[in-house]
Structures are given as C-alpha cells and as structure tokens.
C-alpha cells in the first residue's frame, strides 16, 4: 500500500481529527483513511454502466437494437497502416 505524509496541518485540525476518530472508535490514522476514501469514492457517484444504461434507455434502444449492432461488427482485424 502507498503511504502519504501530510505536513503542516493546524493544531485545531489535528485536534478535530482526533476527536472525530474517537467518536467513531478508530485511530486518527484510520479516520483520515476513511475521510480520504469517502472523498475520492463517494457512494452516490454515478457509475459508467448505469450512465450508459440510462443513455440507451433515453434514446429508446432495445436489446434487439444491440443484438443488431453486435451482429454488424466486422470481426476481422484492421489492416495496418502503411507509410510508403
């Protein structure tokens, strides 16, 4: 796992982190990890699959449309470009 060192935080912030950690029954380090995880991975963030599903639903696409698109895909590898 990666390690991060945070320097020069105010004493007030450090005390608040310690108090928050105590309220949650965690160490200060564990509390900071939890805060960082929640900040960068919010539970309500839109997921790519859900967004794509909503787009196709809004466009009125059906499973039959996707089956037709899948059948139309050219499976041959592309010819490499030549620079002659």
mmCIF file of C-alpha atoms in Angstrom:
data_model
loop_
_atom_site.group_PDB
_atom_site.id
_atom_site.type_symbol
_atom_site.label_atom_id
_atom_site.label_comp_id
_atom_site.label_asym_id
_atom_site.label_seq_id
_atom_site.Cartn_x
_atom_site.Cartn_y
_atom_site.Cartn_z
ATOM 1 C CA UNK A 1 0.000 0.000 0.000
ATOM 2 C CA UNK A 2 1.047 3.546 -0.634
ATOM 3 C CA UNK A 3 1.875 5.872 2.225
ATOM 4 C CA UNK A 4 1.106 9.579 2.387
ATOM 5 C CA UNK A 5 2.531 12.104 4.829
ATOM 6 C CA UNK A 6 0.604 15.305 5.464
ATOM 7 C CA UNK A 7 2.634 18.109 6.963
ATOM 8 C CA UNK A 8 1.766 21.489 8.404
ATOM 9 C CA UNK A 9 -1.863 20.940 9.373
ATOM 10 C CA UNK A 10 -3.100 23.271 12.066
ATOM 11 C CA UNK A 11 -3.279 22.114 15.660
ATOM 12 C CA UNK A 12 -7.006 22.861 15.541
ATOM 13 C CA UNK A 13 -7.474 20.489 12.586
ATOM 14 C CA UNK A 14 -5.381 17.800 14.256
ATOM 15 C CA UNK A 15 -7.481 18.025 17.440
ATOM 16 C CA UNK A 16 -10.680 17.839 15.379
ATOM 17 C CA UNK A 17 -9.407 14.738 13.566
ATOM 18 C CA UNK A 18 -8.503 13.072 16.860
ATOM 19 C CA UNK A 19 -11.937 13.888 18.313
ATOM 20 C CA UNK A 20 -13.717 12.615 15.216
ATOM 21 C CA UNK A 21 -11.670 9.406 15.297
ATOM 22 C CA UNK A 22 -12.539 8.882 18.967
ATOM 23 C CA UNK A 23 -16.260 9.335 18.198
ATOM 24 C CA UNK A 24 -16.011 6.639 15.540
ATOM 25 C CA UNK A 25 -13.861 4.322 17.653
ATOM 26 C CA UNK A 26 -10.898 4.480 15.282
ATOM 27 C CA UNK A 27 -7.326 5.650 15.394
ATOM 28 C CA UNK A 28 -6.602 9.066 13.926
ATOM 29 C CA UNK A 29 -4.802 7.400 11.035
ATOM 30 C CA UNK A 30 -7.773 5.115 10.324
ATOM 31 C CA UNK A 31 -10.117 8.101 10.472
ATOM 32 C CA UNK A 32 -8.002 10.023 7.967
ATOM 33 C CA UNK A 33 -8.019 6.973 5.661
ATOM 34 C CA UNK A 34 -11.819 6.818 5.921
ATOM 35 C CA UNK A 35 -12.153 10.547 5.163
ATOM 36 C CA UNK A 36 -9.915 10.229 2.101
ATOM 37 C CA UNK A 37 -11.743 7.121 0.829
ATOM 38 C CA UNK A 38 -15.125 8.829 1.197
ATOM 39 C CA UNK A 39 -13.841 11.949 -0.561
ATOM 40 C CA UNK A 40 -12.494 10.190 -3.637
ATOM 41 C CA UNK A 41 -15.019 7.324 -3.823
ATOM 42 C CA UNK A 42 -18.387 8.839 -2.882
ATOM 43 C CA UNK A 43 -21.182 6.279 -2.557
ATOM 44 C CA UNK A 44 -23.538 8.312 -4.739
ATOM 45 C CA UNK A 45 -21.145 8.853 -7.626
ATOM 46 C CA UNK A 46 -22.588 7.798 -10.987
ATOM 47 C CA UNK A 47 -21.229 4.532 -12.334
ATOM 48 C CA UNK A 48 -20.284 4.230 -16.007
ATOM 49 C CA UNK A 49 -22.520 1.206 -16.629
ATOM 50 C CA UNK A 50 -25.510 2.931 -15.064
ATOM 51 C CA UNK A 51 -24.874 6.065 -17.130
ATOM 52 C CA UNK A 52 -24.624 4.065 -20.369
ATOM 53 C CA UNK A 53 -27.785 2.171 -19.496
ATOM 54 C CA UNK A 54 -29.647 5.432 -18.866
ATOM 55 C CA UNK A 55 -28.392 6.881 -22.170
ATOM 56 C CA UNK A 56 -29.578 3.884 -24.165
ATOM 57 C CA UNK A 57 -32.911 3.886 -22.334
ATOM 58 C CA UNK A 58 -33.366 7.615 -23.039
ATOM 59 C CA UNK A 59 -32.535 7.011 -26.702
ATOM 60 C CA UNK A 60 -35.163 4.264 -26.857
ATOM 61 C CA UNK A 61 -32.698 1.488 -27.708
ATOM 62 C CA UNK A 62 -33.797 -2.088 -27.085
ATOM 63 C CA UNK A 63 -31.949 -5.374 -26.699
ATOM 64 C CA UNK A 64 -32.846 -6.123 -30.331
ATOM 65 C CA UNK A 65 -31.035 -2.927 -31.370
ATOM 66 C CA UNK A 66 -27.920 -4.025 -29.501
ATOM 67 C CA UNK A 67 -28.148 -7.509 -31.000
ATOM 68 C CA UNK A 68 -28.269 -5.945 -34.486
ATOM 69 C CA UNK A 69 -25.248 -3.753 -33.696
ATOM 70 C CA UNK A 70 -23.346 -6.752 -32.352
ATOM 71 C CA UNK A 71 -24.138 -8.780 -35.483
ATOM 72 C CA UNK A 72 -22.950 -5.941 -37.732
ATOM 73 C CA UNK A 73 -19.492 -5.698 -36.162
ATOM 74 C CA UNK A 74 -16.670 -6.604 -38.535
ATOM 75 C CA UNK A 75 -14.571 -9.103 -36.573
ATOM 76 C CA UNK A 76 -11.610 -9.067 -38.976
ATOM 77 C CA UNK A 77 -8.501 -7.363 -37.630
ATOM 78 C CA UNK A 78 -7.861 -3.980 -39.185
ATOM 79 C CA UNK A 79 -5.221 -3.718 -41.866
ATOM 80 C CA UNK A 80 -2.108 -1.985 -40.540
ATOM 81 C CA UNK A 81 -1.347 1.426 -41.991
ATOM 82 C CA UNK A 82 1.468 1.693 -44.493
ATOM 83 C CA UNK A 83 3.643 4.769 -44.721
ATOM 84 C CA UNK A 84 5.352 4.292 -48.072
#
